[in-house]
Amino acid sequence: IVAMRAGAIDLASLIATVSGATSTVSGTLKTSSLDISGAIQPDLKSSLRGNGIVEIVNGSLKGVNIAGKVLSGMRGIPFVEGALYSYVPAELQKEVSSPDTHFSLARADFSIAGGTVNISDGSIRSDLFSLATQGRASFDADLDLKASIVFSKALSQAFAQRIKGFDKVLSSEGTLVVPLAIKGRGKDMVIIPDLKEILRLGAEKA
């Protein structure tokens, strides 16, 4: 039986040890609370049980740019021609077109059983957005999540300056908030923006 309480761990190395898979997530794993047990034989991954709160700092999600995918999927908004992605200002293009999502902090309150991580309260913070989420993930970062992304005020206001009437779909804090469904892994990840809430907010302010 293995019981773990850990400090700073390289996440990619940990995932490779537990699952044998190449990690799609990198960064330094810091745990404020982690209590997991399992049998090394015959299969450590499926035998693990436990719960905890973890933080990953200075990391990246390989093969997917969350902000870019969300903005590319935002079509059909009144007074926006094409995808919202095309209105990203030049100084932020590099961040939304990168092949990966870079973040300063990712945090999750989770339980683990049967090779699945159940996230009850998760978050990601980057320069472009903050994201809150809950749902399921596998050890190799195959995701099935519900989330809400809040784009930075700088980017949100840049959209409002470029698109007449766009301020009507911003929150009271002046930020763009988008509910999401996130499924899959790495470059095959599917991120589906729920535009109904945005359209509702725009209708209320019209």
PDB file of C-alpha atoms in Angstrom:
ATOM      1  CA  ILE A   1       0.000   0.000   0.000  1.00  0.00           C
ATOM      2  CA  VAL A   2       1.239   3.473  -0.881  1.00  0.00           C
ATOM      3  CA  ALA A   3       0.226   6.563   1.097  1.00  0.00           C
ATOM      4  CA  MET A   4       1.329   9.995  -0.090  1.00  0.00           C
ATOM      5  CA  ARG A   5       1.622  13.408   1.402  1.00  0.00           C
ATOM      6  CA  ALA A   6       3.736  15.493  -0.927  1.00  0.00           C
ATOM      7  CA  GLY A   7       5.327  18.889  -1.314  1.00  0.00           C
ATOM      8  CA  ALA A   8       6.608  20.159  -4.663  1.00  0.00           C
ATOM      9  CA  ILE A   9       6.572  17.513  -7.423  1.00  0.00           C
ATOM     10  CA  ASP A  10       7.156  17.739 -11.155  1.00  0.00           C
ATOM     11  CA  LEU A  11       3.702  16.921 -12.526  1.00  0.00           C
ATOM     12  CA  ALA A  12       4.807  15.344 -15.805  1.00  0.00           C
ATOM     13  CA  SER A  13       7.069  12.907 -13.931  1.00  0.00           C
ATOM     14  CA  LEU A  14       4.298  11.980 -11.505  1.00  0.00           C
ATOM     15  CA  ILE A  15       1.775  11.250 -14.272  1.00  0.00           C
ATOM     16  CA  ALA A  16       4.301   9.164 -16.205  1.00  0.00           C
ATOM     17  CA  THR A  17       5.029   7.115 -13.065  1.00  0.00           C
ATOM     18  CA  VAL A  18       1.381   6.500 -12.181  1.00  0.00           C
ATOM     19  CA  SER A  19      -0.188   5.997 -15.622  1.00  0.00           C
ATOM     20  CA  GLY A  20       2.713   5.333 -18.003  1.00  0.00           C
ATOM     21  CA  ALA A  21       1.267   8.013 -20.294  1.00  0.00           C
ATOM     22  CA  THR A  22       2.958  11.095 -21.687  1.00  0.00           C
ATOM     23  CA  SER A  23       1.588  14.033 -19.765  1.00  0.00           C
ATOM     24  CA  THR A  24      -0.333  16.825 -21.490  1.00  0.00           C
ATOM     25  CA  VAL A  25       0.062  18.964 -18.369  1.00  0.00           C
ATOM     26  CA  SER A  26       3.316  20.420 -17.097  1.00  0.00           C
ATOM     27  CA  GLY A  27       4.184  22.485 -14.065  1.00  0.00           C
ATOM     28  CA  THR A  28       5.126  22.131 -10.434  1.00  0.00           C
ATOM     29  CA  LEU A  29       2.563  20.291  -8.341  1.00  0.00           C
ATOM     30  CA  LYS A  30       2.190  21.712  -4.845  1.00  0.00           C
ATOM     31  CA  THR A  31      -0.153  20.072  -2.379  1.00  0.00           C
ATOM     32  CA  SER A  32      -1.771  21.743   0.573  1.00  0.00           C
ATOM     33  CA  SER A  33      -3.628  18.519   1.356  1.00  0.00           C
ATOM     34  CA  LEU A  34      -3.219  15.120  -0.287  1.00  0.00           C
ATOM     35  CA  ASP A  35      -4.143  11.721   1.139  1.00  0.00           C
ATOM     36  CA  ILE A  36      -4.036   8.881  -1.404  1.00  0.00           C
ATOM     37  CA  SER A  37      -3.478   5.153  -1.042  1.00  0.00           C
ATOM     38  CA  GLY A  38      -3.265   2.257  -3.474  1.00  0.00           C
ATOM     39  CA  ALA A  39      -1.599  -1.059  -4.282  1.00  0.00           C
ATOM     40  CA  ILE A  40       1.364  -0.972  -6.661  1.00  0.00           C
ATOM     41  CA  GLN A  41       0.391  -4.407  -8.030  1.00  0.00           C
ATOM     42  CA  PRO A  42      -1.396  -5.308 -10.213  1.00  0.00           C
ATOM     43  CA  ASP A  43      -2.397  -1.788 -11.295  1.00  0.00           C
ATOM     44  CA  LEU A  44      -1.590   1.288  -9.238  1.00  0.00           C
ATOM     45  CA  LYS A  45      -3.689   3.640 -11.347  1.00  0.00           C
ATOM     46  CA  SER A  46      -6.987   1.789 -10.908  1.00  0.00           C
ATOM     47  CA  SER A  47      -6.383   1.024  -7.225  1.00  0.00           C
ATOM     48  CA  LEU A  48      -5.762   4.585  -6.087  1.00  0.00           C
ATOM     49  CA  ARG A  49      -8.289   6.045  -3.637  1.00  0.00           C
ATOM     50  CA  GLY A  50      -8.235   9.327  -1.798  1.00  0.00           C
ATOM     51  CA  ASN A  51      -8.859  13.022  -1.896  1.00  0.00           C
ATOM     52  CA  GLY A  52      -7.034  16.287  -1.637  1.00  0.00           C
ATOM     53  CA  ILE A  53      -6.458  19.842  -2.686  1.00  0.00           C
ATOM     54  CA  VAL A  54      -3.652  20.473  -5.147  1.00  0.00           C
ATOM     55  CA  GLU A  55      -2.068  23.469  -6.791  1.00  0.00           C
ATOM     56  CA  ILE A  56      -0.017  23.507  -9.989  1.00  0.00           C
ATOM     57  CA  VAL A  57       2.090  26.609 -10.511  1.00  0.00           C
ATOM     58  CA  ASN A  58       3.861  27.971 -13.591  1.00  0.00           C
ATOM     59  CA  GLY A  59       2.454  25.276 -15.862  1.00  0.00           C
ATOM     60  CA  SER A  60       0.916  24.636 -19.242  1.00  0.00           C
ATOM     61  CA  LEU A  61      -1.737  22.485 -20.852  1.00  0.00           C
ATOM     62  CA  LYS A  62      -0.092  21.022 -23.943  1.00  0.00           C
ATOM     63  CA  GLY A  63      -1.716  20.952 -27.362  1.00  0.00           C
ATOM     64  CA  VAL A  64      -4.635  23.276 -26.675  1.00  0.00           C
ATOM     65  CA  ASN A  65      -5.089  27.002 -26.245  1.00  0.00           C
ATOM     66  CA  ILE A  66      -8.220  27.378 -24.134  1.00  0.00           C
ATOM     67  CA  ALA A  67      -8.671  31.096 -24.803  1.00  0.00           C
ATOM     68  CA  GLY A  68      -8.130  30.657 -28.534  1.00  0.00           C
ATOM     69  CA  LYS A  69     -10.570  27.747 -28.765  1.00  0.00           C
ATOM     70  CA  VAL A  70     -13.280  29.591 -26.836  1.00  0.00           C
ATOM     71  CA  LEU A  71     -12.969  32.748 -28.922  1.00  0.00           C
ATOM     72  CA  SER A  72     -12.871  30.758 -32.188  1.00  0.00           C
ATOM     73  CA  GLY A  73     -16.067  28.988 -31.163  1.00  0.00           C
ATOM     74  CA  MET A  74     -17.924  32.198 -30.388  1.00  0.00           C
ATOM     75  CA  ARG A  75     -19.932  32.800 -33.552  1.00  0.00           C
ATOM     76  CA  GLY A  76     -23.472  33.954 -34.093  1.00  0.00           C
ATOM     77  CA  ILE A  77     -23.365  36.770 -31.564  1.00  0.00           C
ATOM     78  CA  PRO A  78     -25.431  39.766 -32.687  1.00  0.00           C
ATOM     79  CA  PHE A  79     -23.300  42.684 -33.942  1.00  0.00           C
ATOM     80  CA  VAL A  80     -20.249  40.374 -34.211  1.00  0.00           C
ATOM     81  CA  GLU A  81     -19.251  39.338 -37.729  1.00  0.00           C
ATOM     82  CA  GLY A  82     -17.624  35.908 -37.817  1.00  0.00           C
ATOM     83  CA  ALA A  83     -15.748  34.566 -34.790  1.00  0.00           C
ATOM     84  CA  LEU A  84     -14.838  36.757 -31.822  1.00  0.00           C
ATOM     85  CA  TYR A  85     -11.253  35.509 -32.250  1.00  0.00           C
ATOM     86  CA  SER A  86     -10.782  37.842 -35.223  1.00  0.00           C
ATOM     87  CA  TYR A  87     -11.250  40.873 -32.953  1.00  0.00           C
ATOM     88  CA  VAL A  88      -8.365  40.050 -30.599  1.00  0.00           C
ATOM     89  CA  PRO A  89      -5.970  43.043 -30.588  1.00  0.00           C
ATOM     90  CA  ALA A  90      -2.529  42.600 -32.115  1.00  0.00           C
ATOM     91  CA  GLU A  91      -0.716  42.839 -28.777  1.00  0.00           C
ATOM     92  CA  LEU A  92      -2.609  39.763 -27.490  1.00  0.00           C
ATOM     93  CA  GLN A  93      -2.530  37.650 -30.668  1.00  0.00           C
ATOM     94  CA  LYS A  94       0.523  35.693 -29.530  1.00  0.00           C
ATOM     95  CA  GLU A  95      -1.253  34.558 -26.361  1.00  0.00           C
ATOM     96  CA  VAL A  96      -4.389  33.295 -28.118  1.00  0.00           C
ATOM     97  CA  SER A  97      -2.516  31.658 -31.022  1.00  0.00           C
ATOM     98  CA  SER A  98       0.037  29.720 -28.940  1.00  0.00           C
ATOM     99  CA  PRO A  99      -0.364  25.922 -29.287  1.00  0.00           C
ATOM    100  CA  ASP A 100      -0.536  25.577 -25.486  1.00  0.00           C
ATOM    101  CA  THR A 101      -2.341  27.180 -22.548  1.00  0.00           C
ATOM    102  CA  HIS A 102       0.118  28.727 -20.123  1.00  0.00           C
ATOM    103  CA  PHE A 103      -1.067  29.423 -16.590  1.00  0.00           C
ATOM    104  CA  SER A 104       0.320  30.871 -13.394  1.00  0.00           C
ATOM    105  CA  LEU A 105      -1.897  28.770 -11.132  1.00  0.00           C
ATOM    106  CA  ALA A 106      -4.241  25.799 -11.438  1.00  0.00           C
ATOM    107  CA  ARG A 107      -6.027  24.508  -8.348  1.00  0.00           C
ATOM    108  CA  ALA A 108      -8.383  21.585  -7.730  1.00  0.00           C
ATOM    109  CA  ASP A 109     -10.324  20.172  -4.803  1.00  0.00           C
ATOM    110  CA  PHE A 110     -10.782  16.528  -5.810  1.00  0.00           C
ATOM    111  CA  SER A 111     -11.438  12.909  -4.959  1.00  0.00           C
ATOM    112  CA  ILE A 112      -9.989   9.921  -6.803  1.00  0.00           C
ATOM    113  CA  ALA A 113     -11.289   6.405  -7.395  1.00  0.00           C
ATOM    114  CA  GLY A 114     -11.129   3.803 -10.171  1.00  0.00           C
ATOM    115  CA  GLY A 115      -8.632   5.720 -12.274  1.00  0.00           C
ATOM    116  CA  THR A 116     -10.800   8.841 -12.366  1.00  0.00           C
ATOM    117  CA  VAL A 117     -10.274  12.194 -10.697  1.00  0.00           C
ATOM    118  CA  ASN A 118     -13.535  13.886  -9.697  1.00  0.00           C
ATOM    119  CA  ILE A 119     -13.037  17.639  -9.425  1.00  0.00           C
ATOM    120  CA  SER A 120     -15.529  19.404  -7.178  1.00  0.00           C
ATOM    121  CA  ASP A 121     -13.896  22.830  -7.299  1.00  0.00           C
ATOM    122  CA  GLY A 122     -11.235  23.649  -9.861  1.00  0.00           C
ATOM    123  CA  SER A 123      -9.715  26.843 -11.236  1.00  0.00           C
ATOM    124  CA  ILE A 124      -7.097  28.053 -13.700  1.00  0.00           C
ATOM    125  CA  ARG A 125      -5.577  31.519 -13.736  1.00  0.00           C
ATOM    126  CA  SER A 126      -3.605  33.053 -16.591  1.00  0.00           C
ATOM    127  CA  ASP A 127      -2.873  36.533 -17.903  1.00  0.00           C
ATOM    128  CA  LEU A 128      -5.811  36.319 -20.322  1.00  0.00           C
ATOM    129  CA  PHE A 129      -8.496  34.631 -18.245  1.00  0.00           C
ATOM    130  CA  SER A 130      -9.601  32.906 -15.094  1.00  0.00           C
ATOM    131  CA  LEU A 131     -11.620  29.712 -15.269  1.00  0.00           C
ATOM    132  CA  ALA A 132     -13.732  27.890 -12.685  1.00  0.00           C
ATOM    133  CA  THR A 133     -14.675  24.274 -13.301  1.00  0.00           C
ATOM    134  CA  GLN A 134     -15.972  20.970 -11.978  1.00  0.00           C
ATOM    135  CA  GLY A 135     -16.270  17.490 -13.474  1.00  0.00           C
ATOM    136  CA  ARG A 136     -14.072  14.464 -14.219  1.00  0.00           C
ATOM    137  CA  ALA A 137     -10.523  13.936 -15.471  1.00  0.00           C
ATOM    138  CA  SER A 138      -8.322  10.904 -16.105  1.00  0.00           C
ATOM    139  CA  PHE A 139      -4.658  10.664 -15.134  1.00  0.00           C
ATOM    140  CA  ASP A 140      -3.626  11.534 -18.689  1.00  0.00           C
ATOM    141  CA  ALA A 141      -5.790  14.700 -18.624  1.00  0.00           C
ATOM    142  CA  ASP A 142      -8.775  13.392 -20.598  1.00  0.00           C
ATOM    143  CA  LEU A 143     -11.398  15.884 -19.429  1.00  0.00           C
ATOM    144  CA  ASP A 144     -15.177  15.997 -19.033  1.00  0.00           C
ATOM    145  CA  LEU A 145     -15.870  19.329 -17.371  1.00  0.00           C
ATOM    146  CA  LYS A 146     -18.378  22.129 -16.981  1.00  0.00           C
ATOM    147  CA  ALA A 147     -16.719  25.506 -16.636  1.00  0.00           C
ATOM    148  CA  SER A 148     -17.067  29.256 -16.720  1.00  0.00           C
ATOM    149  CA  ILE A 149     -14.327  31.435 -18.192  1.00  0.00           C
ATOM    150  CA  VAL A 150     -13.867  35.105 -17.349  1.00  0.00           C
ATOM    151  CA  PHE A 151     -11.675  36.972 -19.805  1.00  0.00           C
ATOM    152  CA  SER A 152      -9.406  39.712 -18.510  1.00  0.00           C
ATOM    153  CA  LYS A 153     -10.806  43.224 -18.338  1.00  0.00           C
ATOM    154  CA  ALA A 154      -8.154  44.394 -20.802  1.00  0.00           C
ATOM    155  CA  LEU A 155      -9.251  41.877 -23.459  1.00  0.00           C
ATOM    156  CA  SER A 156     -12.968  42.337 -22.725  1.00  0.00           C
ATOM    157  CA  GLN A 157     -12.706  46.109 -23.073  1.00  0.00           C
ATOM    158  CA  ALA A 158     -10.670  45.705 -26.264  1.00  0.00           C
ATOM    159  CA  PHE A 159     -13.624  43.819 -27.750  1.00  0.00           C
ATOM    160  CA  ALA A 160     -16.001  46.559 -26.589  1.00  0.00           C
ATOM    161  CA  GLN A 161     -13.853  49.189 -28.290  1.00  0.00           C
ATOM    162  CA  ARG A 162     -13.753  47.262 -31.566  1.00  0.00           C
ATOM    163  CA  ILE A 163     -17.360  46.041 -31.693  1.00  0.00           C
ATOM    164  CA  LYS A 164     -20.251  48.472 -31.420  1.00  0.00           C
ATOM    165  CA  GLY A 165     -22.749  47.296 -28.803  1.00  0.00           C
ATOM    166  CA  PHE A 166     -20.466  44.605 -27.380  1.00  0.00           C
ATOM    167  CA  ASP A 167     -20.497  46.284 -23.983  1.00  0.00           C
ATOM    168  CA  LYS A 168     -24.071  44.995 -23.640  1.00  0.00           C
ATOM    169  CA  VAL A 169     -22.842  41.403 -23.210  1.00  0.00           C
ATOM    170  CA  LEU A 170     -20.197  42.227 -20.609  1.00  0.00           C
ATOM    171  CA  SER A 171     -20.715  41.584 -16.907  1.00  0.00           C
ATOM    172  CA  SER A 172     -21.227  44.347 -14.365  1.00  0.00           C
ATOM    173  CA  GLU A 173     -17.442  44.208 -13.787  1.00  0.00           C
ATOM    174  CA  GLY A 174     -16.829  44.932 -17.477  1.00  0.00           C
ATOM    175  CA  THR A 175     -15.566  41.429 -18.289  1.00  0.00           C
ATOM    176  CA  LEU A 176     -16.692  38.797 -20.783  1.00  0.00           C
ATOM    177  CA  VAL A 177     -17.999  35.702 -18.978  1.00  0.00           C
ATOM    178  CA  VAL A 178     -18.682  32.519 -20.989  1.00  0.00           C
ATOM    179  CA  PRO A 179     -20.097  29.183 -19.705  1.00  0.00           C
ATOM    180  CA  LEU A 180     -18.322  26.194 -21.279  1.00  0.00           C
ATOM    181  CA  ALA A 181     -18.319  22.434 -21.722  1.00  0.00           C
ATOM    182  CA  ILE A 182     -14.801  20.949 -21.997  1.00  0.00           C
ATOM    183  CA  LYS A 183     -14.234  17.412 -23.274  1.00  0.00           C
ATOM    184  CA  GLY A 184     -11.269  15.393 -24.537  1.00  0.00           C
ATOM    185  CA  ARG A 185      -7.510  15.659 -24.263  1.00  0.00           C
ATOM    186  CA  GLY A 186      -4.760  17.858 -25.655  1.00  0.00           C
ATOM    187  CA  LYS A 187      -5.103  18.787 -29.317  1.00  0.00           C
ATOM    188  CA  ASP A 188      -8.301  16.704 -29.540  1.00  0.00           C
ATOM    189  CA  MET A 189      -9.980  18.663 -26.761  1.00  0.00           C
ATOM    190  CA  VAL A 190     -13.386  20.112 -27.622  1.00  0.00           C
ATOM    191  CA  ILE A 191     -14.413  23.349 -25.909  1.00  0.00           C
ATOM    192  CA  ILE A 192     -18.029  24.359 -26.468  1.00  0.00           C
ATOM    193  CA  PRO A 193     -19.067  27.904 -25.488  1.00  0.00           C
ATOM    194  CA  ASP A 194     -22.670  28.277 -24.306  1.00  0.00           C
ATOM    195  CA  LEU A 195     -23.793  31.471 -26.007  1.00  0.00           C
ATOM    196  CA  LYS A 196     -27.330  31.432 -24.571  1.00  0.00           C
ATOM    197  CA  GLU A 197     -26.282  33.255 -21.422  1.00  0.00           C
ATOM    198  CA  ILE A 198     -24.399  35.881 -23.414  1.00  0.00           C
ATOM    199  CA  LEU A 199     -27.374  36.453 -25.695  1.00  0.00           C
ATOM    200  CA  ARG A 200     -29.684  36.669 -22.667  1.00  0.00           C
ATOM    201  CA  LEU A 201     -27.456  39.295 -21.043  1.00  0.00           C
ATOM    202  CA  GLY A 202     -27.327  41.274 -24.273  1.00  0.00           C
ATOM    203  CA  ALA A 203     -31.127  41.139 -24.609  1.00  0.00           C
ATOM    204  CA  GLU A 204     -31.602  42.404 -21.046  1.00  0.00           C
ATOM    205  CA  LYS A 205     -29.344  45.408 -21.688  1.00  0.00           C
ATOM    206  CA  ALA A 206     -30.790  46.206 -25.102  1.00  0.00           C
TER     207      ALA A 206
END
